[in-house]
Short mmCIF file of C-alpha atoms and ligand atoms in Angstrom, two decimals:
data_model
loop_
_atom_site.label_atom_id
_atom_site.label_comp_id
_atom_site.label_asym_id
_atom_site.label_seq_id
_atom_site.Cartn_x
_atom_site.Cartn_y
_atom_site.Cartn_z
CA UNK X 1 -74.20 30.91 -22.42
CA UNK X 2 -70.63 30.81 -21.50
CA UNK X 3 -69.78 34.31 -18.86
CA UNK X 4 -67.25 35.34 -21.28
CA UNK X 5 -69.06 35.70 -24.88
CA UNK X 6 -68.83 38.86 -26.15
CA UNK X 7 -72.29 38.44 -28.39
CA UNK X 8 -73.91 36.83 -25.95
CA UNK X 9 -73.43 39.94 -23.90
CA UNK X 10 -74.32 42.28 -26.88
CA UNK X 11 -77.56 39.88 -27.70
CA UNK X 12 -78.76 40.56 -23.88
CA UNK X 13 -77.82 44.14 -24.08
CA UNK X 14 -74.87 44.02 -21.53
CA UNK X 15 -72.54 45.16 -24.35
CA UNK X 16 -73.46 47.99 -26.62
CA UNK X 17 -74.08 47.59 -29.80
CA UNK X 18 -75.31 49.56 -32.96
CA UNK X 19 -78.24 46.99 -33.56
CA UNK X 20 -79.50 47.23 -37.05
CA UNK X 21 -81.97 44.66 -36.74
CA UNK X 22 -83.42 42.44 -34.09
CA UNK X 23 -85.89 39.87 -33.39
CA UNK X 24 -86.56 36.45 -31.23
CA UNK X 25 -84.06 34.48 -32.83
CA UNK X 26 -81.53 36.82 -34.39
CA UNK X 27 -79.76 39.87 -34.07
CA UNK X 28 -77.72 42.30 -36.57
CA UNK X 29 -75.15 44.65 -35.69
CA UNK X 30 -72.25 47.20 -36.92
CA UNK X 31 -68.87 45.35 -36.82
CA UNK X 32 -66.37 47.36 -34.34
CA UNK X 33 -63.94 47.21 -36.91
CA UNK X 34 -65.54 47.72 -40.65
CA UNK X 35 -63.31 45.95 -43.21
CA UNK X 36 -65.67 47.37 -45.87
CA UNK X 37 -68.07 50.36 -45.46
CA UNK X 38 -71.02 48.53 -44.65
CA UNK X 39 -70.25 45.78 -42.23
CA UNK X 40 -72.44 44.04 -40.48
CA UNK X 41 -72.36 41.08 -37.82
CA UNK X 42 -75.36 38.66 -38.05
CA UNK X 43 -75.72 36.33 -35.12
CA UNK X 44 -78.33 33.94 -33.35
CA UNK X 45 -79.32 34.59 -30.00
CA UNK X 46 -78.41 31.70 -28.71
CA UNK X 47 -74.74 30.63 -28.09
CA UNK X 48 -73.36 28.38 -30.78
CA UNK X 49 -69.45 28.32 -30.39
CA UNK X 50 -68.79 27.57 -34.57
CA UNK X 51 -70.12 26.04 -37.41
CA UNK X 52 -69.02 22.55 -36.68
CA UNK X 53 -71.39 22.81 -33.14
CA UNK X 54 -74.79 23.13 -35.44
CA UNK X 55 -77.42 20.14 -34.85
CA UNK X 56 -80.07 19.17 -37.47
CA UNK X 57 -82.45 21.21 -35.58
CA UNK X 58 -80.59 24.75 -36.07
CA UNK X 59 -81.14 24.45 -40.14
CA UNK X 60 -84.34 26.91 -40.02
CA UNK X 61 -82.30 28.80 -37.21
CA UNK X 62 -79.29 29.39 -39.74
CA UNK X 63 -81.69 30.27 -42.51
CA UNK X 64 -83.09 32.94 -40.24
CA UNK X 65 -79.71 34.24 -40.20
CA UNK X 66 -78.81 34.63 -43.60
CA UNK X 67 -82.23 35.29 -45.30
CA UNK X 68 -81.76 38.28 -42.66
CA UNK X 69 -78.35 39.72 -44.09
CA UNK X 70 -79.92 38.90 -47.52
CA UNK X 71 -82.59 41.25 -46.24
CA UNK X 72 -80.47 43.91 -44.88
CA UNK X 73 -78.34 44.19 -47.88
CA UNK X 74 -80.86 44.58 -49.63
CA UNK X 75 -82.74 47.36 -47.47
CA UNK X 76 -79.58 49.17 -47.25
CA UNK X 77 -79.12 49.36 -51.41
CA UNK X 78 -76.30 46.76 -51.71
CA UNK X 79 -78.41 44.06 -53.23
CA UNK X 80 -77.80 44.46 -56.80
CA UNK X 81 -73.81 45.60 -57.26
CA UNK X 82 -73.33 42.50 -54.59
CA UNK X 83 -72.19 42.20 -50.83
CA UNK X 84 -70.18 38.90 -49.65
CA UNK X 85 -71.40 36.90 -46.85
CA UNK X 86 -68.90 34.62 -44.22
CA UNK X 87 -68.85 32.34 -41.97
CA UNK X 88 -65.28 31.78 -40.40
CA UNK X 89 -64.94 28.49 -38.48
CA UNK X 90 -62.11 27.96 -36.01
CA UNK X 91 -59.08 29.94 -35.63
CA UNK X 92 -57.52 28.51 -39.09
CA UNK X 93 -60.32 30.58 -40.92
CA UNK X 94 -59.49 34.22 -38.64
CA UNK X 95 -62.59 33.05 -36.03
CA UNK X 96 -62.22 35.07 -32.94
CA UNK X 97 -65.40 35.21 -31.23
CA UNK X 98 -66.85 32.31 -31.18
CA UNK X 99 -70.58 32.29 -31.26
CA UNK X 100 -71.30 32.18 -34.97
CA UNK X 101 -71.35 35.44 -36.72
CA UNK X 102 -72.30 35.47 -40.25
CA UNK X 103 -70.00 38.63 -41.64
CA UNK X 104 -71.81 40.60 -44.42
CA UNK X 105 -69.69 43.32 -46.03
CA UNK X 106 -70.97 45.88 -48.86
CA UNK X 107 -70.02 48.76 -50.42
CA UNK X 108 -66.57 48.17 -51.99
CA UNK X 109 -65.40 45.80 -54.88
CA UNK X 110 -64.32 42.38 -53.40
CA UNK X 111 -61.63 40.36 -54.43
CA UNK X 112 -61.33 37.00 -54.75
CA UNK X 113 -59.70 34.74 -53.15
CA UNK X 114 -60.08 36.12 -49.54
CA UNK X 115 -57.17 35.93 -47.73
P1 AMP D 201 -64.38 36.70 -36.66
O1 AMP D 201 -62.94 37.11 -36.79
O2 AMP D 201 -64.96 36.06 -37.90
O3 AMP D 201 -64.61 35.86 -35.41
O4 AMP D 201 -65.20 38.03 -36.51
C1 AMP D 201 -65.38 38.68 -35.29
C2 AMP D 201 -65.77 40.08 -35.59
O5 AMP D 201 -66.31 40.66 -34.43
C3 AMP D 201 -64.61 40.97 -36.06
O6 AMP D 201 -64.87 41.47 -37.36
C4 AMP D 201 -64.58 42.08 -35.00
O7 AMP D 201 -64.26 43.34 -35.53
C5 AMP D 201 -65.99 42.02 -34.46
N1 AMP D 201 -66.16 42.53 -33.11
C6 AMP D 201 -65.36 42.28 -32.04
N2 AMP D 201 -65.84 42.90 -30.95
C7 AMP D 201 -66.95 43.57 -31.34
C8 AMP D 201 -67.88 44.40 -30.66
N3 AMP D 201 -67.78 44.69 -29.36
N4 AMP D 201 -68.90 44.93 -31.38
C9 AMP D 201 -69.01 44.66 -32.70
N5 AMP D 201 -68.18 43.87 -33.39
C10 AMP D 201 -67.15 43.33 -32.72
ZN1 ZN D 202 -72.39 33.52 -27.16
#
């Protein structure tokens, strides 16, 4: 992992985090800066810079990842009036940190399209 990733450092427990779930392979957490009022980060443990890094092997890695924010909307009530998942890739998208982050956001009305 590169020195200077911010989730690797919250997946080790060097940065704090408000971890709403955890387990060998993933991690969930409250996004520092809530664009909706639930917002929640879901990332592997392992360092993956973006989407366009991912290997053939990482396919049950990346389910793990969004069957769990699938799972914690749903725990936390959002499941049936709807929460948007994203992935940004590269800076064109609004990627800052990159090691992939799925973004899962709940509890406001979404519009369409993002900006
Ligand atoms: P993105 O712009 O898709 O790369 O998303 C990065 C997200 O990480 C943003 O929504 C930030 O608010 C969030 N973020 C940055 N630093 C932290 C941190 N220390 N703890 C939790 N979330 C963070
Ligand atoms: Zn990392």
């Amino acid at each position: 992992m590169p020195d200077a990733c911010l989730f690797c450092k919250i997946a080790s427990g060097d940065i704090p985090a408000t971890i709403v779930y955890q387990d060998d392979e993933v991690l969930a957490f409250q996004d520092i800066a809530a664009q909706a009022p639930f917002h929640i980060l879901v990332i592997p443990r392992r360092h993956i810079a973006t989407l366009n890094d991912l290997e053939a092997g990482d396919q049950k890695l990346v389910g793990s990842v969004v069957t769990t924010a699938a799972r914690i909307a749903r725990e936390h009530g959002h499941a049936q009036d709807g929460y948007r998942t994203v992935f940004n890739c590269n800076r064109g998208a609004g990627q800052t940190v990159f090691h992939i982050h799925l973004h899962l956001l709940a509890g406001r009305n979404m519009t369409w399209p993002p900006g």
